[in-house]
PDB file of C-alpha atoms in Angstrom:
ATOM      1  CA  UNK A 912      -7.705  10.298  11.124  1.00  0.00           C
ATOM      2  CA  UNK A 913      -7.580   8.457   7.819  1.00  0.00           C
ATOM      3  CA  UNK A 914      -4.905   7.857   5.212  1.00  0.00           C
ATOM      4  CA  UNK A 915      -5.307   7.684   1.442  1.00  0.00           C
ATOM      5  CA  UNK A 916      -2.489   7.183  -1.065  1.00  0.00           C
ATOM      6  CA  UNK A 917      -2.767   8.035  -4.753  1.00  0.00           C
ATOM      7  CA  UNK A 918      -0.280   7.296  -7.540  1.00  0.00           C
ATOM      8  CA  UNK A 919       0.320  10.255  -9.862  1.00  0.00           C
ATOM      9  CA  UNK A 920       2.070  10.627 -13.183  1.00  0.00           C
ATOM     10  CA  UNK A 921       5.089  13.001 -13.234  1.00  0.00           C
ATOM     11  CA  UNK A 922       2.915  15.617 -14.928  1.00  0.00           C
ATOM     12  CA  UNK A 923       0.179  15.306 -12.307  1.00  0.00           C
ATOM     13  CA  UNK A 924       2.766  15.462  -9.526  1.00  0.00           C
ATOM     14  CA  UNK A 925       3.948  18.826 -10.858  1.00  0.00           C
ATOM     15  CA  UNK A 926       0.344  20.006 -11.024  1.00  0.00           C
ATOM     16  CA  UNK A 927      -0.158  18.946  -7.412  1.00  0.00           C
ATOM     17  CA  UNK A 928       2.988  20.789  -6.327  1.00  0.00           C
ATOM     18  CA  UNK A 929       1.733  24.008  -7.923  1.00  0.00           C
ATOM     19  CA  UNK A 930      -1.745  23.500  -6.487  1.00  0.00           C
ATOM     20  CA  UNK A 931      -0.458  23.047  -2.924  1.00  0.00           C
ATOM     21  CA  UNK A 932       2.290  25.685  -3.196  1.00  0.00           C
ATOM     22  CA  UNK A 933       0.587  28.049  -0.694  1.00  0.00           C
ATOM     23  CA  UNK A 934       0.463  25.240   1.875  1.00  0.00           C
ATOM     24  CA  UNK A 935       3.946  23.764   1.449  1.00  0.00           C
ATOM     25  CA  UNK A 936       5.894  23.530   4.714  1.00  0.00           C
ATOM     26  CA  UNK A 937       9.655  22.874   4.806  1.00  0.00           C
ATOM     27  CA  UNK A 938      10.300  19.413   6.201  1.00  0.00           C
ATOM     28  CA  UNK A 939      13.076  16.916   5.524  1.00  0.00           C
ATOM     29  CA  UNK A 940      11.382  13.709   4.413  1.00  0.00           C
ATOM     30  CA  UNK A 941      13.468  11.162   2.476  1.00  0.00           C
ATOM     31  CA  UNK A 942      12.541  10.990  -1.218  1.00  0.00           C
ATOM     32  CA  UNK A 943       9.722  13.504  -0.786  1.00  0.00           C
ATOM     33  CA  UNK A 944       8.914  16.048  -3.476  1.00  0.00           C
ATOM     34  CA  UNK A 945       7.007  18.251  -1.047  1.00  0.00           C
ATOM     35  CA  UNK A 946       5.109  18.315   2.245  1.00  0.00           C
ATOM     36  CA  UNK A 947       2.060  20.514   2.757  1.00  0.00           C
ATOM     37  CA  UNK A 948      -0.440  21.313   5.506  1.00  0.00           C
ATOM     38  CA  UNK A 949      -3.939  22.336   4.520  1.00  0.00           C
ATOM     39  CA  UNK A 950      -6.500  22.883   7.270  1.00  0.00           C
ATOM     40  CA  UNK A 951      -6.528  19.620   9.280  1.00  0.00           C
ATOM     41  CA  UNK A 952      -4.840  17.684   6.500  1.00  0.00           C
ATOM     42  CA  UNK A 953      -1.241  16.815   5.621  1.00  0.00           C
ATOM     43  CA  UNK A 954      -0.109  16.029   2.095  1.00  0.00           C
ATOM     44  CA  UNK A 955       3.178  14.227   1.476  1.00  0.00           C
ATOM     45  CA  UNK A 956       4.220  13.779  -2.145  1.00  0.00           C
ATOM     46  CA  UNK A 957       7.083  11.466  -3.069  1.00  0.00           C
ATOM     47  CA  UNK A 958       9.386  11.531  -6.082  1.00  0.00           C
ATOM     48  CA  UNK A 959       7.999   8.119  -7.053  1.00  0.00           C
ATOM     49  CA  UNK A 960       4.668   9.799  -7.794  1.00  0.00           C
ATOM     50  CA  UNK A 961       2.872   8.566  -4.696  1.00  0.00           C
ATOM     51  CA  UNK A 962       1.032  11.252  -2.767  1.00  0.00           C
ATOM     52  CA  UNK A 963      -0.274  10.527   0.724  1.00  0.00           C
ATOM     53  CA  UNK A 964      -3.195  12.370   2.309  1.00  0.00           C
ATOM     54  CA  UNK A 965      -3.664  12.143   6.076  1.00  0.00           C
ATOM     55  CA  UNK A 966      -6.211  13.838   8.299  1.00  0.00           C
ATOM     56  CA  UNK A 967      -9.831  14.887   8.273  1.00  0.00           C
ATOM     57  CA  UNK A 968     -11.721  14.091   5.052  1.00  0.00           C
ATOM     58  CA  UNK A 969      -8.496  12.962   3.413  1.00  0.00           C
ATOM     59  CA  UNK A 970     -10.441  10.801   0.962  1.00  0.00           C
ATOM     60  CA  UNK A 971     -12.251  13.837  -0.422  1.00  0.00           C
ATOM     61  CA  UNK A 972      -8.977  15.672  -1.005  1.00  0.00           C
ATOM     62  CA  UNK A 973      -7.418  12.578  -2.579  1.00  0.00           C
ATOM     63  CA  UNK A 974     -10.405  12.249  -4.901  1.00  0.00           C
ATOM     64  CA  UNK A 975      -9.236  15.435  -6.634  1.00  0.00           C
ATOM     65  CA  UNK A 976      -6.221  13.527  -7.918  1.00  0.00           C
ATOM     66  CA  UNK A 977      -7.435   9.973  -8.323  1.00  0.00           C
ATOM     67  CA  UNK A 978      -7.395   8.494 -11.803  1.00  0.00           C
ATOM     68  CA  UNK A 979     -10.593   6.924 -12.985  1.00  0.00           C
ATOM     69  CA  UNK A 980     -10.584   3.191 -12.351  1.00  0.00           C
ATOM     70  CA  UNK A 981     -10.421   2.304 -16.045  1.00  0.00           C
ATOM     71  CA  UNK A 982      -7.223   4.344 -16.450  1.00  0.00           C
ATOM     72  CA  UNK A 983      -5.344   3.026 -13.428  1.00  0.00           C
ATOM     73  CA  UNK A 984      -2.248   0.902 -14.038  1.00  0.00           C
ATOM     74  CA  UNK A 985      -3.237  -2.706 -13.527  1.00  0.00           C
ATOM     75  CA  UNK A 986      -1.586  -4.760 -10.833  1.00  0.00           C
ATOM     76  CA  UNK A 987      -0.179  -8.089 -11.891  1.00  0.00           C
ATOM     77  CA  UNK A 988      -3.063  -9.855 -10.176  1.00  0.00           C
ATOM     78  CA  UNK A 989      -4.884 -10.270  -6.905  1.00  0.00           C
ATOM     79  CA  UNK A 990      -3.287 -12.189  -4.076  1.00  0.00           C
ATOM     80  CA  UNK A 991      -4.575 -15.643  -3.122  1.00  0.00           C
ATOM     81  CA  UNK A 992      -7.067 -16.062  -0.313  1.00  0.00           C
ATOM     82  CA  UNK A 993      -5.508 -15.963   3.180  1.00  0.00           C
ATOM     83  CA  UNK A 994      -2.214 -14.775   1.691  1.00  0.00           C
ATOM     84  CA  UNK A 995      -1.619 -12.586   4.762  1.00  0.00           C
ATOM     85  CA  UNK A 996      -1.660 -15.677   6.992  1.00  0.00           C
ATOM     86  CA  UNK A 997       1.081 -17.512   5.084  1.00  0.00           C
ATOM     87  CA  UNK A 998       4.864 -17.703   5.480  1.00  0.00           C
ATOM     88  CA  UNK A 999       6.053 -15.142   2.947  1.00  0.00           C
ATOM     89  CA  UNK A1000       9.197 -13.420   1.740  1.00  0.00           C
ATOM     90  CA  UNK A1001       8.565  -9.837   0.703  1.00  0.00           C
ATOM     91  CA  UNK A1002      10.977  -7.524  -1.099  1.00  0.00           C
ATOM     92  CA  UNK A1003      10.961  -3.835  -1.911  1.00  0.00           C
ATOM     93  CA  UNK A1004      13.375  -1.153  -3.047  1.00  0.00           C
ATOM     94  CA  UNK A1005      13.889   2.533  -2.389  1.00  0.00           C
ATOM     95  CA  UNK A1006      16.101   5.216  -3.857  1.00  0.00           C
ATOM     96  CA  UNK A1007      17.593   5.963  -7.225  1.00  0.00           C
ATOM     97  CA  UNK A1008      21.297   5.365  -6.744  1.00  0.00           C
ATOM     98  CA  UNK A1009      22.611   7.542  -9.533  1.00  0.00           C
ATOM     99  CA  UNK A1010      23.323  10.781  -7.669  1.00  0.00           C
ATOM    100  CA  UNK A1011      21.472  11.813  -4.509  1.00  0.00           C
ATOM    101  CA  UNK A1012      21.675   8.590  -2.570  1.00  0.00           C
ATOM    102  CA  UNK A1013      21.912   4.817  -2.675  1.00  0.00           C
ATOM    103  CA  UNK A1014      19.574   2.315  -4.237  1.00  0.00           C
ATOM    104  CA  UNK A1015      18.522  -0.064  -1.467  1.00  0.00           C
ATOM    105  CA  UNK A1016      16.742  -3.389  -1.874  1.00  0.00           C
ATOM    106  CA  UNK A1017      15.604  -5.375   1.131  1.00  0.00           C
ATOM    107  CA  UNK A1018      13.863  -8.727   1.444  1.00  0.00           C
ATOM    108  CA  UNK A1019      12.438 -10.125   4.672  1.00  0.00           C
ATOM    109  CA  UNK A1020      10.937 -13.464   5.652  1.00  0.00           C
ATOM    110  CA  UNK A1021       8.069 -13.711   8.118  1.00  0.00           C
ATOM    111  CA  UNK A1022       6.859 -17.192   8.964  1.00  0.00           C
ATOM    112  CA  UNK A1023       3.213 -17.721   9.822  1.00  0.00           C
ATOM    113  CA  UNK A1024       4.284 -18.456  13.413  1.00  0.00           C
ATOM    114  CA  UNK A1025       5.814 -14.977  13.707  1.00  0.00           C
ATOM    115  CA  UNK A1026       2.782 -13.103  12.400  1.00  0.00           C
ATOM    116  CA  UNK A1027       0.949 -12.787  15.762  1.00  0.00           C
ATOM    117  CA  UNK A1028       4.091 -11.332  17.370  1.00  0.00           C
ATOM    118  CA  UNK A1029       4.598  -8.867  14.525  1.00  0.00           C
ATOM    119  CA  UNK A1030       0.975  -7.810  14.728  1.00  0.00           C
ATOM    120  CA  UNK A1031       1.252  -7.356  18.494  1.00  0.00           C
ATOM    121  CA  UNK A1032       4.280  -5.099  17.960  1.00  0.00           C
ATOM    122  CA  UNK A1033       2.139  -2.909  15.725  1.00  0.00           C
ATOM    123  CA  UNK A1034       3.610  -3.872  12.366  1.00  0.00           C
ATOM    124  CA  UNK A1035       1.357  -2.829   9.481  1.00  0.00           C
ATOM    125  CA  UNK A1036       1.476  -1.075   6.115  1.00  0.00           C
ATOM    126  CA  UNK A1037       4.163   1.615   6.444  1.00  0.00           C
ATOM    127  CA  UNK A1038       1.757   4.170   4.958  1.00  0.00           C
ATOM    128  CA  UNK A1039      -0.279   3.778   8.145  1.00  0.00           C
ATOM    129  CA  UNK A1040       2.726   4.517  10.384  1.00  0.00           C
ATOM    130  CA  UNK A1041       4.510   7.776  11.112  1.00  0.00           C
ATOM    131  CA  UNK A1042       8.295   8.196  11.048  1.00  0.00           C
ATOM    132  CA  UNK A1043       8.700   7.740  14.811  1.00  0.00           C
ATOM    133  CA  UNK A1044       6.694   4.512  14.804  1.00  0.00           C
ATOM    134  CA  UNK A1045       8.763   3.151  11.913  1.00  0.00           C
ATOM    135  CA  UNK A1046      12.045   4.010  13.641  1.00  0.00           C
ATOM    136  CA  UNK A1047      10.836   2.364  16.853  1.00  0.00           C
ATOM    137  CA  UNK A1048       9.665  -0.780  15.062  1.00  0.00           C
ATOM    138  CA  UNK A1049      12.658  -1.291  12.766  1.00  0.00           C
ATOM    139  CA  UNK A1050      15.149  -2.693  15.332  1.00  0.00           C
ATOM    140  CA  UNK A1051      12.454  -4.934  16.838  1.00  0.00           C
ATOM    141  CA  UNK A1052      11.577  -6.378  13.435  1.00  0.00           C
ATOM    142  CA  UNK A1053      15.254  -6.923  12.586  1.00  0.00           C
ATOM    143  CA  UNK A1054      15.693  -8.946  15.780  1.00  0.00           C
ATOM    144  CA  UNK A1055      12.675 -11.096  14.997  1.00  0.00           C
ATOM    145  CA  UNK A1056      12.846 -11.959  11.295  1.00  0.00           C
ATOM    146  CA  UNK A1057      15.447 -13.025   8.757  1.00  0.00           C
ATOM    147  CA  UNK A1058      16.234 -10.312   6.236  1.00  0.00           C
ATOM    148  CA  UNK A1059      18.722  -9.439   3.519  1.00  0.00           C
ATOM    149  CA  UNK A1060      19.685  -5.951   2.422  1.00  0.00           C
ATOM    150  CA  UNK A1061      21.680  -4.800  -0.600  1.00  0.00           C
ATOM    151  CA  UNK A1062      22.896  -1.226  -0.965  1.00  0.00           C
ATOM    152  CA  UNK A1063      24.330   0.280  -4.146  1.00  0.00           C
ATOM    153  CA  UNK A1064      25.973   3.664  -3.613  1.00  0.00           C
ATOM    154  CA  UNK A1065      26.040   6.256  -6.431  1.00  0.00           C
ATOM    155  CA  UNK A1066      29.649   5.563  -7.455  1.00  0.00           C
ATOM    156  CA  UNK A1067      29.009   1.836  -7.853  1.00  0.00           C
ATOM    157  CA  UNK A1068      25.618   2.460  -9.463  1.00  0.00           C
ATOM    158  CA  UNK A1069      27.150   4.654 -12.152  1.00  0.00           C
ATOM    159  CA  UNK A1070      29.900   2.103 -12.811  1.00  0.00           C
ATOM    160  CA  UNK A1071      27.292  -0.583 -13.476  1.00  0.00           C
ATOM    161  CA  UNK A1072      24.848   1.696 -15.303  1.00  0.00           C
ATOM    162  CA  UNK A1073      26.300   1.314 -18.831  1.00  0.00           C
ATOM    163  CA  UNK A1074      25.442  -2.406 -18.762  1.00  0.00           C
ATOM    164  CA  UNK A1075      22.197  -2.189 -16.779  1.00  0.00           C
ATOM    165  CA  UNK A1076      19.283   0.160 -17.252  1.00  0.00           C
ATOM    166  CA  UNK A1077      17.372   1.234 -14.126  1.00  0.00           C
ATOM    167  CA  UNK A1078      14.804  -1.575 -14.353  1.00  0.00           C
ATOM    168  CA  UNK A1079      17.394  -4.267 -15.081  1.00  0.00           C
ATOM    169  CA  UNK A1080      19.395  -3.045 -12.080  1.00  0.00           C
ATOM    170  CA  UNK A1081      16.408  -3.373  -9.756  1.00  0.00           C
ATOM    171  CA  UNK A1082      15.505  -6.827 -11.062  1.00  0.00           C
ATOM    172  CA  UNK A1083      19.088  -8.002 -10.542  1.00  0.00           C
ATOM    173  CA  UNK A1084      19.189  -6.648  -6.992  1.00  0.00           C
ATOM    174  CA  UNK A1085      15.798  -8.075  -6.045  1.00  0.00           C
ATOM    175  CA  UNK A1086      16.814 -11.447  -7.425  1.00  0.00           C
ATOM    176  CA  UNK A1087      20.169 -11.473  -5.633  1.00  0.00           C
ATOM    177  CA  UNK A1088      18.562 -10.308  -2.402  1.00  0.00           C
ATOM    178  CA  UNK A1089      15.974 -13.083  -2.571  1.00  0.00           C
ATOM    179  CA  UNK A1090      18.624 -15.684  -3.395  1.00  0.00           C
ATOM    180  CA  UNK A1091      20.755 -14.708  -0.385  1.00  0.00           C
ATOM    181  CA  UNK A1092      17.751 -14.660   1.935  1.00  0.00           C
ATOM    182  CA  UNK A1093      16.587 -18.087   0.770  1.00  0.00           C
ATOM    183  CA  UNK A1094      20.057 -19.393   1.627  1.00  0.00           C
ATOM    184  CA  UNK A1095      19.833 -17.789   5.079  1.00  0.00           C
ATOM    185  CA  UNK A1096      16.510 -19.369   5.992  1.00  0.00           C
ATOM    186  CA  UNK A1097      17.256 -22.810   4.529  1.00  0.00           C
ATOM    187  CA  UNK A1098      15.957 -25.451   5.139  1.00  0.00           C
ATOM    188  CA  UNK A1099      12.849 -23.340   5.750  1.00  0.00           C
ATOM    189  CA  UNK A1100      10.940 -22.511   2.592  1.00  0.00           C
ATOM    190  CA  UNK A1101       8.459 -19.660   2.103  1.00  0.00           C
ATOM    191  CA  UNK A1102       5.029 -20.463   0.752  1.00  0.00           C
ATOM    192  CA  UNK A1103       5.410 -17.581  -1.695  1.00  0.00           C
ATOM    193  CA  UNK A1104       7.473 -14.517  -2.577  1.00  0.00           C
ATOM    194  CA  UNK A1105       5.880 -11.087  -2.863  1.00  0.00           C
ATOM    195  CA  UNK A1106       7.635  -8.294  -4.758  1.00  0.00           C
ATOM    196  CA  UNK A1107       6.396  -4.740  -4.485  1.00  0.00           C
ATOM    197  CA  UNK A1108       5.616  -4.090  -8.132  1.00  0.00           C
ATOM    198  CA  UNK A1109       7.893  -1.529  -9.787  1.00  0.00           C
ATOM    199  CA  UNK A1110       7.498  -2.801 -13.354  1.00  0.00           C
ATOM    200  CA  UNK A1111       5.157  -5.019 -15.336  1.00  0.00           C
ATOM    201  CA  UNK A1112       5.503  -8.704 -14.449  1.00  0.00           C
ATOM    202  CA  UNK A1113       6.405  -9.646 -18.031  1.00  0.00           C
ATOM    203  CA  UNK A1114       9.325  -7.191 -17.983  1.00  0.00           C
ATOM    204  CA  UNK A1115      10.548  -8.477 -14.623  1.00  0.00           C
ATOM    205  CA  UNK A1116      10.482 -12.064 -15.853  1.00  0.00           C
ATOM    206  CA  UNK A1117      12.260 -11.086 -19.081  1.00  0.00           C
ATOM    207  CA  UNK A1118      15.229  -9.755 -17.127  1.00  0.00           C
ATOM    208  CA  UNK A1119      14.997 -12.610 -14.629  1.00  0.00           C
ATOM    209  CA  UNK A1120      15.776 -15.107 -17.409  1.00  0.00           C
ATOM    210  CA  UNK A1121      19.222 -13.530 -17.707  1.00  0.00           C
ATOM    211  CA  UNK A1122      20.086 -14.145 -14.050  1.00  0.00           C
ATOM    212  CA  UNK A1123      22.202 -17.021 -12.751  1.00  0.00           C
ATOM    213  CA  UNK A1124      19.889 -17.598  -9.791  1.00  0.00           C
ATOM    214  CA  UNK A1125      16.128 -17.722 -10.117  1.00  0.00           C
ATOM    215  CA  UNK A1126      13.603 -18.692  -7.497  1.00  0.00           C
ATOM    216  CA  UNK A1127      11.126 -21.520  -7.955  1.00  0.00           C
ATOM    217  CA  UNK A1128       8.687 -20.459  -5.224  1.00  0.00           C
ATOM    218  CA  UNK A1129       5.329 -18.959  -6.296  1.00  0.00           C
ATOM    219  CA  UNK A1130       6.048 -15.349  -7.219  1.00  0.00           C
ATOM    220  CA  UNK A1131       3.578 -12.487  -6.854  1.00  0.00           C
ATOM    221  CA  UNK A1132       3.783  -8.797  -7.780  1.00  0.00           C
ATOM    222  CA  UNK A1133       1.601  -6.299  -6.010  1.00  0.00           C
TER     223      UNK A1133
END
């Protein structure tokens, strides 16, 4: 069984929801727009615009929605060779924060010495794991690595919102999360920091200039 993930525009996401309407199955999945079962295939669409196809011939189904290569949003750049074998801090965010639930940012540090253990546990791209596997792995990962989590509940989010737009808010939280984690792991130093890209690098760095703390380690967006 394979897995393919495609990023859709809001308009395309609505088109997909209408297209799969006959196959939609009620299921509570955090931040999901809809979940559908079609033949031997499952389709999970998220409010972020990502749509995940899992099952037989999932790549063929995904191809119906894939943007031509020339029109795809460009990543900030490719990662250096052997990046996956280095000691890295990674950070990501989930949620909106304004109404339905919190905005959560988390950063974690995995040293190169911990990578074999993490791999043995079965840690991999979350898109390749089901909910049960993620829930089983989470406490084991938390015991093994240093991490920092910041949670902004809707009430607090809306208090801050007049001074921070959504992107500025995320940049501030990522930056603070990274700063606190770097303090935790000191005197250890990561070889690089990887941020799951939610905005163009130039925009991130523009807001970063306004922050009290900024990190000097090599910074990558992907």
